[in-house]
Amino acid sequence: MSGWIAIAGLGPGAAALVTPEVSDALAEATDVIGYIPYVARIAQRPGLTLHATDNRVELDRAAHALTLAAQGRRVAVVSSGDPGVFAMASALFEALEAGPEEWRALDIRVLPGITAMFAAAARAGAPLGHDFCAINLSDNLKPWSLIERRLRLAAQADFAMAFYNPRSRSRPDGFARALQILREECGDTRPILFARAVSTPEENLRILPLGQARPDMADMRTMVILGSSRTRLIERSGPPILYTPRSAA
Amino acid sequence: MSGWIAIAGLGPGAAALVTPEVSDALAEATDVIGYIPYVARIAQRPGLTLHATDNRVELDRAAHALTLAAQGRRVAVVSSGDPGVFAMASALFEALEAGPEEWRALDIRVLPGITAMFAAAARAGAPLGHDFCAINLSDNLKPWSLIERRLRLAAQADFAMAFYNPRSRSRPDGFARALQILREECGDTRPILFARAVSTPEENLRILPLGQARPDMADMRTMVILGSSRTRLIERSGPPILYTPRSAA
């Protein structure tokens, strides 16, 4: 039996947003490894072992996956969204680089998924329809000074901005500082989207001017998207449409 | 009969990367509208009308879709990748905003897809595993000066960068200028990925130092990804793995 690792993206939540490529890999896997709420999305079946672990143990989880694959097992490492976007793919390659030489011969594939910012953008309209950036607001693995520098430069470049991991119980204050910096750079009228739990039954979207955004509007299940200077709203009887035109002039 | 529009992302090429949500919308549509090579990916069936149009007529195509939906037809507007990323969603909302008031009452959904940069990143490893930006290098709809400004600020922010539409026959010189700017800002050793026609039979990937990148390595089917200062290669007997670690310090 020849082992492999598929680092697979489950998308934002709905089954209709899981690619057939990922579904096929999950059907062939002997082991599924991931953070507890993501593994909970995988149906149990005979011959499949589920390994659910807590957050913040990404390197241990990656090493476990590599060890199992080296033993000949077919391992799906699952992330929500896209595994290549602030998720398990980089963690797995960090473990691979630091591990035994034999791991480099393993069959390892990254299977992309629908990442949170595009699921959120699609629900709101097309706020990421022109040049944009994606920034992880967690300062667990980078200094806050770098986050602040990136926020200011991104604003000066007039990117639309998508923010992952805006706020958690262990980092209650960073998002307030981020909002303050963004107001300094972009003013109070720029539209901002808070999109929580997109594609799940708890989905909730709100769009408001940056000056009215409050830190407690975001948690770890919230995707935050700030428009560029060109981003605009189309008002209608239902929820408005938030979009960035293709033209920058 | 109640009309609708689904602005649907077909992903980079392979059927295994089309979400079930998009497949379902295509199965229910009476009309499919899009650029010729994307409409060519849709199987003909009784009751379905295919409307394939040339490039650079996005607004006409959008107005056509809105007109059909207002007549009660079920219209899928197809893009490759994700329709919200340098594709048809923004064009459709531009046409909606400029059009008759009644269009605003239409049922319009954006259905996300796997965009080219994540398909390319997945094949190479995880070069977009940390903060990054996406820039459309076409100057058809924005001045070159803005592109240059964004490239320099993105480099100063130390983003990994994904470049859409790097080069076409009508714009042979812009990509050479972009590479020159990036070399000035990032040096010659930064790894750059050229990923052409990912997930199709013509797929081709090459990774090299920025100093060795040549403009003719890209065309309109090529996704170009430049690493951040942290992006690294894992050498092995097969193709190397290109990835950006999660930690920035």
Short mmCIF file of C-alpha atoms in Angstrom, two decimals:
data_model
loop_
_atom_site.label_atom_id
_atom_site.label_comp_id
_atom_site.label_asym_id
_atom_site.label_seq_id
_atom_site.Cartn_x
_atom_site.Cartn_y
_atom_site.Cartn_z
CA MET A 1 0.00 0.00 0.00
CA SER A 2 1.36 3.37 -1.03
CA GLY A 3 0.69 6.26 1.31
CA TRP A 4 -0.15 9.82 0.44
CA ILE A 5 -1.19 13.13 1.94
CA ALA A 6 -3.95 15.30 0.50
CA ILE A 7 -4.06 18.72 2.17
CA ALA A 8 -7.69 19.42 1.40
CA GLY A 9 -9.83 22.54 1.58
CA LEU A 10 -13.40 22.00 2.81
CA GLY A 11 -14.60 25.46 1.79
CA PRO A 12 -16.50 27.81 4.12
CA GLY A 13 -19.11 25.32 5.35
CA ALA A 14 -21.74 24.27 2.83
CA ALA A 15 -21.35 20.87 1.15
CA ALA A 16 -22.23 22.51 -2.18
CA LEU A 17 -18.94 24.40 -1.98
CA VAL A 18 -16.71 21.33 -1.59
CA THR A 19 -14.98 20.46 -4.88
CA PRO A 20 -15.33 16.94 -6.33
CA GLU A 21 -11.53 16.64 -6.11
CA VAL A 22 -11.72 17.04 -2.32
CA SER A 23 -14.73 14.74 -1.99
CA ASP A 24 -12.87 12.05 -3.95
CA ALA A 25 -9.78 12.35 -1.76
CA LEU A 26 -11.91 12.08 1.40
CA ALA A 27 -13.59 8.96 -0.02
CA GLU A 28 -10.20 7.31 -0.57
CA ALA A 29 -8.55 8.38 2.68
CA THR A 30 -7.80 5.99 5.54
CA ASP A 31 -7.19 8.87 7.96
CA VAL A 32 -8.54 12.39 8.32
CA ILE A 33 -6.56 14.84 10.44
CA GLY A 34 -7.51 18.36 11.45
CA TYR A 35 -8.84 20.87 13.91
CA ILE A 36 -11.89 19.57 15.81
CA PRO A 37 -14.69 21.56 14.05
CA TYR A 38 -13.32 20.72 10.59
CA VAL A 39 -12.99 17.00 11.27
CA ALA A 40 -16.56 17.13 12.61
CA ARG A 41 -17.68 17.88 9.05
CA ILE A 42 -16.40 14.50 7.78
CA ALA A 43 -18.83 11.58 7.77
CA GLN A 44 -17.60 8.53 9.63
CA ARG A 45 -17.39 5.28 7.63
CA PRO A 46 -15.80 1.83 8.08
CA GLY A 47 -12.05 1.92 7.42
CA LEU A 48 -11.72 5.63 8.17
CA THR A 49 -9.97 6.94 11.29
CA LEU A 50 -10.70 10.50 12.35
CA HIS A 51 -7.97 12.39 14.23
CA ALA A 52 -9.38 15.63 15.65
CA THR A 53 -6.98 17.91 17.49
CA ASP A 54 -7.18 21.29 19.16
CA ASN A 55 -6.11 24.54 17.59
CA ARG A 56 -2.51 25.82 17.89
CA VAL A 57 -0.98 22.37 17.44
CA GLU A 58 -0.56 22.68 13.69
CA LEU A 59 3.05 21.43 13.61
CA ASP A 60 2.25 18.36 15.72
CA ARG A 61 -0.72 17.63 13.49
CA ALA A 62 1.44 18.00 10.39
CA ALA A 63 4.12 15.67 11.74
CA HIS A 64 1.43 13.14 12.63
CA ALA A 65 0.09 13.25 9.07
CA LEU A 66 3.58 12.81 7.60
CA THR A 67 4.32 9.89 9.94
CA LEU A 68 1.09 8.11 8.97
CA ALA A 69 1.70 8.64 5.24
CA ALA A 70 5.26 7.29 5.61
CA GLN A 71 3.63 4.16 7.11
CA GLY A 72 1.59 3.76 3.92
CA ARG A 73 -1.65 5.35 5.03
CA ARG A 74 -3.77 7.68 2.86
CA VAL A 75 -4.11 10.83 4.88
CA ALA A 76 -6.43 13.79 4.29
CA VAL A 77 -5.37 16.86 6.26
CA VAL A 78 -8.44 19.07 6.33
CA SER A 79 -8.77 22.84 6.65
CA SER A 80 -11.78 25.02 6.19
CA GLY A 81 -11.60 27.29 3.16
CA ASP A 82 -8.44 26.81 1.10
CA PRO A 83 -5.57 24.98 2.82
CA GLY A 84 -3.06 27.31 1.14
CA VAL A 85 -4.55 30.47 2.70
CA PHE A 86 -3.64 30.91 6.38
CA ALA A 87 -4.23 27.20 6.93
CA MET A 88 -2.58 23.78 7.08
CA ALA A 89 -0.51 23.68 3.87
CA SER A 90 2.25 25.97 5.13
CA ALA A 91 2.29 24.20 8.50
CA LEU A 92 2.68 20.84 6.78
CA PHE A 93 5.57 22.09 4.65
CA GLU A 94 7.26 23.59 7.73
CA ALA A 95 7.11 20.15 9.38
CA LEU A 96 8.29 18.47 6.18
CA GLU A 97 11.30 20.79 5.89
CA ALA A 98 12.30 20.18 9.52
CA GLY A 99 11.68 16.41 9.42
CA PRO A 100 13.52 13.29 8.21
CA GLU A 101 14.78 13.22 4.63
CA GLU A 102 12.45 10.29 3.75
CA TRP A 103 9.39 12.52 4.16
CA ARG A 104 10.46 14.46 1.03
CA ALA A 105 9.75 11.40 -1.09
CA LEU A 106 6.09 11.27 0.00
CA ASP A 107 3.22 11.89 -2.41
CA ILE A 108 1.80 15.19 -1.14
CA ARG A 109 -0.93 17.15 -2.92
CA VAL A 110 -2.63 20.41 -2.00
CA LEU A 111 -6.31 20.43 -3.01
CA PRO A 112 -7.65 23.99 -3.19
CA GLY A 113 -11.00 25.03 -1.74
CA ILE A 114 -13.27 28.06 -1.65
CA THR A 115 -11.59 30.39 0.81
CA ALA A 116 -13.61 32.54 3.23
CA MET A 117 -12.89 35.88 1.57
CA PHE A 118 -14.33 34.77 -1.77
CA ALA A 119 -17.36 33.11 -0.21
CA ALA A 120 -18.02 36.33 1.74
CA ALA A 121 -17.36 38.54 -1.28
CA ALA A 122 -19.75 36.49 -3.42
CA ARG A 123 -22.55 36.85 -0.89
CA ALA A 124 -22.09 40.63 -0.71
CA GLY A 125 -21.51 41.26 -4.44
CA ALA A 126 -17.95 41.66 -5.72
CA PRO A 127 -15.90 43.80 -3.31
CA LEU A 128 -12.71 41.98 -4.36
CA GLY A 129 -13.34 42.55 -8.06
CA HIS A 130 -10.24 44.68 -8.45
CA ASP A 131 -6.72 44.61 -6.93
CA PHE A 132 -6.80 43.49 -3.30
CA CYS A 133 -4.77 41.98 -0.48
CA ALA A 134 -5.36 39.40 2.24
CA ILE A 135 -3.92 39.95 5.71
CA ASN A 136 -4.04 37.66 8.74
CA LEU A 137 -4.67 39.96 11.73
CA SER A 138 -3.45 37.42 14.28
CA ASP A 139 -0.16 38.45 15.89
CA ASN A 140 0.52 34.95 17.20
CA LEU A 141 3.21 34.41 14.56
CA LYS A 142 4.22 37.92 13.53
CA PRO A 143 4.87 41.17 15.39
CA TRP A 144 2.08 43.70 15.59
CA SER A 145 4.43 46.31 14.06
CA LEU A 146 4.45 44.32 10.80
CA ILE A 147 0.65 44.13 10.75
CA GLU A 148 0.43 47.90 11.22
CA ARG A 149 2.99 48.50 8.48
CA ARG A 150 1.09 46.26 6.06
CA LEU A 151 -2.23 47.93 6.83
CA ARG A 152 -0.81 51.39 6.12
CA LEU A 153 0.97 50.37 2.90
CA ALA A 154 -2.08 48.45 1.67
CA ALA A 155 -4.24 51.53 2.26
CA GLN A 156 -1.72 53.71 0.41
CA ALA A 157 -1.78 51.22 -2.48
CA ASP A 158 -5.58 51.54 -2.46
CA PHE A 159 -6.13 47.80 -2.29
CA ALA A 160 -9.42 46.37 -1.15
CA MET A 161 -8.45 44.34 1.93
CA ALA A 162 -9.63 41.00 3.29
CA PHE A 163 -8.86 40.31 6.94
CA TYR A 164 -8.59 36.77 8.29
CA ASN A 165 -8.69 35.99 12.03
CA PRO A 166 -9.69 39.52 12.99
CA ARG A 167 -10.31 38.84 16.64
CA SER A 168 -10.20 36.09 19.26
CA ARG A 169 -10.62 35.86 23.01
CA SER A 170 -6.83 35.70 23.41
CA ARG A 171 -6.35 38.82 21.24
CA PRO A 172 -9.23 41.14 22.15
CA ASP A 173 -7.46 44.43 21.37
CA GLY A 174 -5.66 44.03 18.05
CA PHE A 175 -8.73 44.47 15.88
CA ALA A 176 -9.62 47.76 17.59
CA ARG A 177 -6.11 49.02 16.78
CA ALA A 178 -6.47 47.79 13.19
CA LEU A 179 -9.75 49.66 12.77
CA GLN A 180 -8.18 52.82 14.16
CA ILE A 181 -5.26 52.60 11.70
CA LEU A 182 -7.63 51.97 8.80
CA ARG A 183 -9.77 54.97 9.74
CA GLU A 184 -6.64 57.13 9.84
CA GLU A 185 -5.62 55.95 6.37
CA CYS A 186 -8.98 55.53 4.62
CA GLY A 187 -11.42 57.89 6.37
CA ASP A 188 -14.78 57.12 7.95
CA THR A 189 -16.99 56.59 4.89
CA ARG A 190 -15.20 53.63 3.29
CA PRO A 191 -17.60 50.61 3.24
CA ILE A 192 -16.64 47.62 5.39
CA LEU A 193 -18.23 44.16 5.32
CA PHE A 194 -18.55 41.83 8.30
CA ALA A 195 -19.47 38.38 7.02
CA ARG A 196 -19.93 35.72 9.68
CA ALA A 197 -20.23 31.96 9.11
CA VAL A 198 -20.89 32.34 5.39
CA SER A 199 -22.78 29.44 3.76
CA THR A 200 -23.82 27.98 7.14
CA PRO A 201 -27.19 28.33 8.93
CA GLU A 202 -25.62 31.04 11.14
CA GLU A 203 -24.63 33.20 8.15
CA ASN A 204 -24.88 36.91 8.88
CA LEU A 205 -23.72 39.85 6.76
CA ARG A 206 -23.55 43.51 7.59
CA ILE A 207 -22.13 46.38 5.56
CA LEU A 208 -21.51 49.77 7.13
CA PRO A 209 -19.23 52.80 6.89
CA LEU A 210 -15.80 52.25 8.45
CA GLY A 211 -16.50 55.00 10.97
CA GLN A 212 -19.35 52.93 12.41
CA ALA A 213 -17.41 49.66 12.63
CA ARG A 214 -16.90 48.38 16.17
CA PRO A 215 -14.38 45.73 17.26
CA ASP A 216 -17.09 43.50 18.74
CA MET A 217 -18.69 43.09 15.29
CA ALA A 218 -16.02 40.46 14.51
CA ASP A 219 -15.01 37.14 16.00
CA MET A 220 -12.94 34.21 14.71
CA ARG A 221 -15.79 33.10 12.41
CA THR A 222 -16.02 36.55 10.81
CA MET A 223 -14.42 37.55 7.53
CA VAL A 224 -13.88 41.31 7.32
CA ILE A 225 -13.51 43.03 3.94
CA LEU A 226 -12.72 46.73 3.57
CA GLY A 227 -13.34 48.34 0.20
CA SER A 228 -10.85 50.34 -1.85
CA SER A 229 -11.54 54.01 -2.62
CA ARG A 230 -13.56 52.80 -5.63
CA THR A 231 -15.78 50.27 -3.83
CA ARG A 232 -19.45 51.25 -3.93
CA LEU A 233 -22.94 50.16 -2.96
CA ILE A 234 -25.93 49.56 -5.22
CA GLU A 235 -29.05 50.19 -3.18
CA ARG A 236 -32.17 48.13 -3.85
CA SER A 237 -35.16 46.80 -1.95
CA GLY A 238 -33.22 43.78 -0.65
CA PRO A 239 -29.71 43.87 0.83
CA PRO A 240 -27.45 46.30 -1.07
CA ILE A 241 -24.78 45.04 -3.46
CA LEU A 242 -21.19 45.87 -2.51
CA TYR A 243 -18.77 45.86 -5.42
CA THR A 244 -15.54 47.27 -6.77
CA PRO A 245 -15.63 48.30 -10.43
CA ARG A 246 -13.02 46.98 -12.83
CA SER A 247 -11.87 50.44 -13.78
CA ALA A 248 -9.56 52.38 -11.47
CA ALA A 249 -9.70 55.69 -13.30
CA MET B 1 -41.41 31.50 -14.76
CA SER B 2 -39.12 33.49 -12.52
CA GLY B 3 -35.79 34.53 -13.98
CA TRP B 4 -32.43 34.67 -12.26
CA ILE B 5 -28.76 35.24 -12.88
CA ALA B 6 -26.03 33.04 -11.45
CA ILE B 7 -22.57 34.53 -11.99
CA ALA B 8 -20.69 31.27 -11.80
CA GLY B 9 -17.02 30.40 -11.48
CA LEU B 10 -15.86 27.39 -13.51
CA GLY B 11 -12.49 27.11 -11.77
CA PRO B 12 -9.18 26.87 -13.61
CA GLY B 13 -10.13 24.10 -16.05
CA ALA B 14 -10.56 20.63 -14.56
CA ALA B 15 -14.11 19.38 -13.96
CA ALA B 16 -12.98 18.11 -10.52
CA LEU B 17 -12.51 21.74 -9.47
CA VAL B 18 -16.06 22.88 -10.29
CA THR B 19 -18.19 23.16 -7.14
CA PRO B 20 -21.50 21.28 -6.91
CA GLU B 21 -23.22 24.66 -6.44
CA VAL B 22 -22.02 25.76 -9.88
CA SER B 23 -22.84 22.42 -11.50
CA ASP B 24 -26.38 22.62 -10.12
CA ALA B 25 -26.87 26.17 -11.43
CA LEU B 26 -25.64 25.12 -14.88
CA ALA B 27 -28.06 22.18 -14.85
CA GLU B 28 -31.00 24.52 -14.13
CA ALA B 29 -30.02 27.34 -16.50
CA THR B 30 -31.87 28.10 -19.74
CA ASP B 31 -29.02 30.30 -21.00
CA VAL B 32 -25.26 30.33 -20.54
CA ILE B 33 -23.41 33.52 -21.38
CA GLY B 34 -19.66 34.11 -21.45
CA TYR B 35 -16.38 34.45 -23.26
CA ILE B 36 -15.98 31.88 -26.05
CA PRO B 37 -13.46 29.48 -24.39
CA TYR B 38 -15.46 29.39 -21.13
CA VAL B 39 -18.79 28.70 -22.82
CA ALA B 40 -17.00 25.94 -24.76
CA ARG B 41 -16.61 24.11 -21.43
CA ILE B 42 -20.41 23.78 -21.01
CA ALA B 43 -22.07 20.64 -22.38
CA GLN B 44 -24.92 21.35 -24.79
CA ARG B 45 -28.33 19.88 -23.86
CA PRO B 46 -31.97 20.34 -24.97
CA GLY B 47 -33.48 23.54 -23.59
CA LEU B 48 -30.13 25.27 -23.10
CA THR B 49 -29.00 28.18 -25.26
CA LEU B 50 -25.29 28.99 -25.30
CA HIS B 51 -24.28 32.62 -25.94
CA ALA B 52 -20.52 32.82 -26.57
CA THR B 53 -19.05 36.25 -27.11
CA ASP B 54 -15.59 37.67 -27.70
CA ASN B 55 -13.40 39.20 -25.03
CA ARG B 56 -13.60 42.94 -24.17
CA VAL B 57 -17.38 43.07 -24.49
CA GLU B 58 -18.03 42.42 -20.81
CA LEU B 59 -20.57 45.21 -20.37
CA ASP B 60 -22.59 44.17 -23.44
CA ARG B 61 -22.55 40.59 -22.18
CA ALA B 62 -23.69 41.73 -18.73
CA ALA B 63 -26.56 43.78 -20.17
CA HIS B 64 -27.59 40.82 -22.30
CA ALA B 65 -27.70 38.58 -19.23
CA LEU B 66 -29.76 41.13 -17.27
CA THR B 67 -32.19 41.55 -20.17
CA LEU B 68 -32.72 37.80 -20.47
CA ALA B 69 -33.25 37.39 -16.72
CA ALA B 70 -35.78 40.25 -16.73
CA GLN B 71 -37.65 38.24 -19.39
CA GLY B 72 -37.85 35.32 -16.97
CA ARG B 73 -34.93 33.25 -18.19
CA ARG B 74 -32.48 31.46 -15.90
CA VAL B 75 -29.09 32.77 -16.91
CA ALA B 76 -25.64 31.46 -15.93
CA VAL B 77 -22.90 33.99 -16.63
CA VAL B 78 -19.70 31.96 -16.65
CA SER B 79 -16.14 32.98 -15.90
CA SER B 80 -13.09 30.83 -15.42
CA GLY B 81 -11.75 30.81 -11.88
CA ASP B 82 -13.84 32.87 -9.46
CA PRO B 83 -16.24 35.40 -11.01
CA GLY B 84 -15.47 37.88 -8.24
CA VAL B 85 -11.74 38.03 -9.05
CA PHE B 86 -10.94 40.10 -12.15
CA ALA B 87 -13.92 38.55 -13.91
CA MET B 88 -17.61 38.97 -14.73
CA ALA B 89 -19.16 39.82 -11.35
CA SER B 90 -17.92 43.44 -11.28
CA ALA B 91 -18.85 43.92 -14.95
CA LEU B 92 -22.35 42.68 -14.28
CA PHE B 93 -22.81 45.02 -11.32
CA GLU B 94 -21.49 47.95 -13.38
CA ALA B 95 -24.17 47.21 -16.00
CA LEU B 96 -26.79 46.76 -13.28
CA GLU B 97 -25.95 50.11 -11.71
CA ALA B 98 -26.16 51.92 -15.06
CA GLY B 99 -29.30 50.12 -16.23
CA PRO B 100 -33.06 50.40 -15.66
CA GLU B 101 -34.37 50.42 -12.09
CA GLU B 102 -36.27 47.14 -12.63
CA TRP B 103 -33.00 45.22 -12.96
CA ARG B 104 -32.29 45.86 -9.26
CA ALA B 105 -35.21 43.59 -8.33
CA LEU B 106 -33.67 40.60 -10.14
CA ASP B 107 -32.49 37.49 -8.30
CA ILE B 108 -28.71 37.66 -8.77
CA ARG B 109 -26.26 35.29 -7.09
CA VAL B 110 -22.47 35.11 -7.31
CA LEU B 111 -21.23 31.51 -7.11
CA PRO B 112 -17.54 31.39 -6.16
CA GLY B 113 -15.01 29.16 -7.88
CA ILE B 114 -11.38 28.11 -7.52
CA THR B 115 -9.44 31.10 -8.76
CA ALA B 116 -6.23 30.71 -10.78
CA MET B 117 -3.85 31.92 -8.08
CA PHE B 118 -4.97 29.26 -5.59
CA ALA B 119 -4.96 26.50 -8.17
CA ALA B 120 -1.42 27.52 -9.14
CA ALA B 121 -0.31 27.92 -5.53
CA ALA B 122 -1.65 24.47 -4.65
CA ARG B 123 0.30 22.83 -7.46
CA ALA B 124 3.54 24.51 -6.40
CA GLY B 125 3.10 24.12 -2.62
CA ALA B 126 1.82 27.06 -0.58
CA PRO B 127 3.44 30.31 -1.77
CA LEU B 128 0.34 32.29 -0.68
CA GLY B 129 0.34 30.76 2.81
CA HIS B 130 0.95 34.12 4.45
CA ASP B 131 -0.17 37.73 3.74
CA PHE B 132 -0.40 38.39 0.00
CA CYS B 133 -1.96 40.57 -2.66
CA ALA B 134 -3.49 40.02 -6.10
CA ILE B 135 -2.85 42.54 -8.87
CA ASN B 136 -4.24 42.62 -12.40
CA LEU B 137 -1.32 43.67 -14.63
CA SER B 138 -3.55 44.74 -17.51
CA ASP B 139 -3.56 48.50 -18.03
CA ASN B 140 -6.72 48.39 -20.17
CA LEU B 141 -8.80 49.84 -17.32
CA LYS B 142 -6.26 51.56 -15.09
CA PRO B 143 -3.20 53.74 -15.71
CA TRP B 144 0.21 52.10 -15.70
CA SER B 145 1.32 54.58 -13.01
CA LEU B 146 -1.15 52.99 -10.57
CA ILE B 147 0.15 49.50 -11.37
CA GLU B 148 3.71 50.66 -10.72
CA ARG B 149 2.71 52.32 -7.46
CA ARG B 150 0.93 49.17 -6.26
CA LEU B 151 3.88 46.96 -7.16
CA ARG B 152 6.31 49.12 -5.18
CA LEU B 153 4.04 49.43 -2.12
CA ALA B 154 3.24 45.70 -2.18
CA ALA B 155 6.97 44.93 -2.24
CA GLN B 156 7.57 47.34 0.67
CA ALA B 157 4.76 45.62 2.59
CA ASP B 158 6.55 42.30 1.89
CA PHE B 159 3.43 40.67 0.49
CA ALA B 160 3.67 37.60 -1.68
CA MET B 161 2.09 38.75 -4.95
CA ALA B 162 -0.17 37.02 -7.47
CA PHE B 163 -0.35 38.59 -10.92
CA TYR B 164 -3.36 38.11 -13.19
CA ASN B 165 -3.26 38.89 -16.92
CA PRO B 166 0.50 39.41 -16.95
CA ARG B 167 0.88 39.77 -20.69
CA SER B 168 -1.10 39.75 -23.92
CA ARG B 169 -0.39 40.44 -27.59
CA SER B 170 -1.92 43.90 -27.24
CA ARG B 171 0.24 44.68 -24.19
CA PRO B 172 3.64 43.12 -24.92
CA ASP B 173 5.76 45.54 -22.84
CA GLY B 174 4.01 46.01 -19.48
CA PHE B 175 5.15 42.74 -17.97
CA ALA B 176 8.80 43.52 -18.75
CA ARG B 177 8.41 46.82 -16.90
CA ALA B 178 6.70 45.04 -14.00
CA LEU B 179 9.57 42.54 -13.72
CA GLN B 180 12.10 45.40 -13.74
CA ILE B 181 10.25 47.21 -10.91
CA LEU B 182 10.01 43.99 -8.90
CA ARG B 183 13.75 43.33 -9.31
CA GLU B 184 14.50 46.85 -8.11
CA GLU B 185 12.31 46.35 -5.03
CA CYS B 186 12.89 42.67 -4.21
CA GLY B 187 16.31 41.77 -5.64
CA ASP B 188 17.25 38.98 -8.02
CA THR B 189 17.03 35.92 -5.80
CA ARG B 190 13.34 36.07 -4.81
CA PRO B 191 11.55 32.95 -6.17
CA ILE B 192 8.94 33.47 -8.87
CA LEU B 193 6.43 30.92 -10.16
CA PHE B 194 5.07 30.80 -13.71
CA ALA B 195 2.07 28.46 -13.75
CA ARG B 196 0.41 28.01 -17.12
CA ALA B 197 -2.97 26.37 -17.77
CA VAL B 198 -3.13 24.76 -14.34
CA SER B 199 -5.34 21.64 -14.08
CA THR B 200 -5.54 21.27 -17.88
CA PRO B 201 -3.55 18.88 -20.13
CA GLU B 202 -1.28 21.83 -21.04
CA GLU B 203 -0.33 22.52 -17.43
CA ASN B 204 3.24 23.72 -17.03
CA LEU B 205 4.99 25.05 -13.94
CA ARG B 206 8.39 26.64 -13.57
CA ILE B 207 9.99 28.21 -10.53
CA LEU B 208 13.11 30.34 -10.85
CA PRO B 209 14.89 33.30 -9.25
CA LEU B 210 13.38 36.65 -10.16
CA GLY B 211 16.64 37.68 -11.82
CA GLN B 212 16.19 34.89 -14.38
CA ALA B 213 12.53 35.63 -15.16
CA ARG B 214 11.91 36.77 -18.74
CA PRO B 215 8.77 38.49 -20.04
CA ASP B 216 8.13 35.79 -22.65
CA MET B 217 7.68 33.18 -19.90
CA ALA B 218 4.11 34.49 -19.40
CA ASP B 219 1.05 34.78 -21.58
CA MET B 220 -2.66 35.30 -20.82
CA ARG B 221 -3.00 31.70 -19.62
CA THR B 222 -0.16 32.13 -17.12
CA MET B 223 -0.54 32.89 -13.44
CA VAL B 224 2.57 34.52 -11.99
CA ILE B 225 3.30 34.38 -8.26
CA LEU B 226 6.23 36.17 -6.64
CA GLY B 227 7.23 35.12 -3.14
CA SER B 228 7.63 37.38 -0.13
CA SER B 229 11.03 37.70 1.57
CA ARG B 230 10.10 34.59 3.58
CA THR B 231 9.09 32.33 0.69
CA ARG B 232 11.38 29.33 0.33
CA LEU B 233 11.97 26.12 -1.62
CA ILE B 234 12.11 22.57 -0.31
CA GLU B 235 14.32 20.59 -2.66
CA ARG B 236 13.56 16.93 -3.28
CA SER B 237 13.92 14.38 -6.08
CA GLY B 238 10.71 15.56 -7.79
CA PRO B 239 9.72 19.18 -8.42
CA PRO B 240 10.64 21.42 -5.46
CA ILE B 241 7.97 22.68 -3.07
CA LEU B 242 7.51 26.48 -2.97
CA TYR B 243 5.98 27.76 0.23
CA THR B 244 5.70 30.71 2.58
CA PRO B 245 5.92 29.85 6.29
CA ARG B 246 3.21 31.05 8.64
CA SER B 247 5.68 32.91 10.82
CA ALA B 248 6.99 36.29 9.70
CA ALA B 249 9.65 36.67 12.38
#
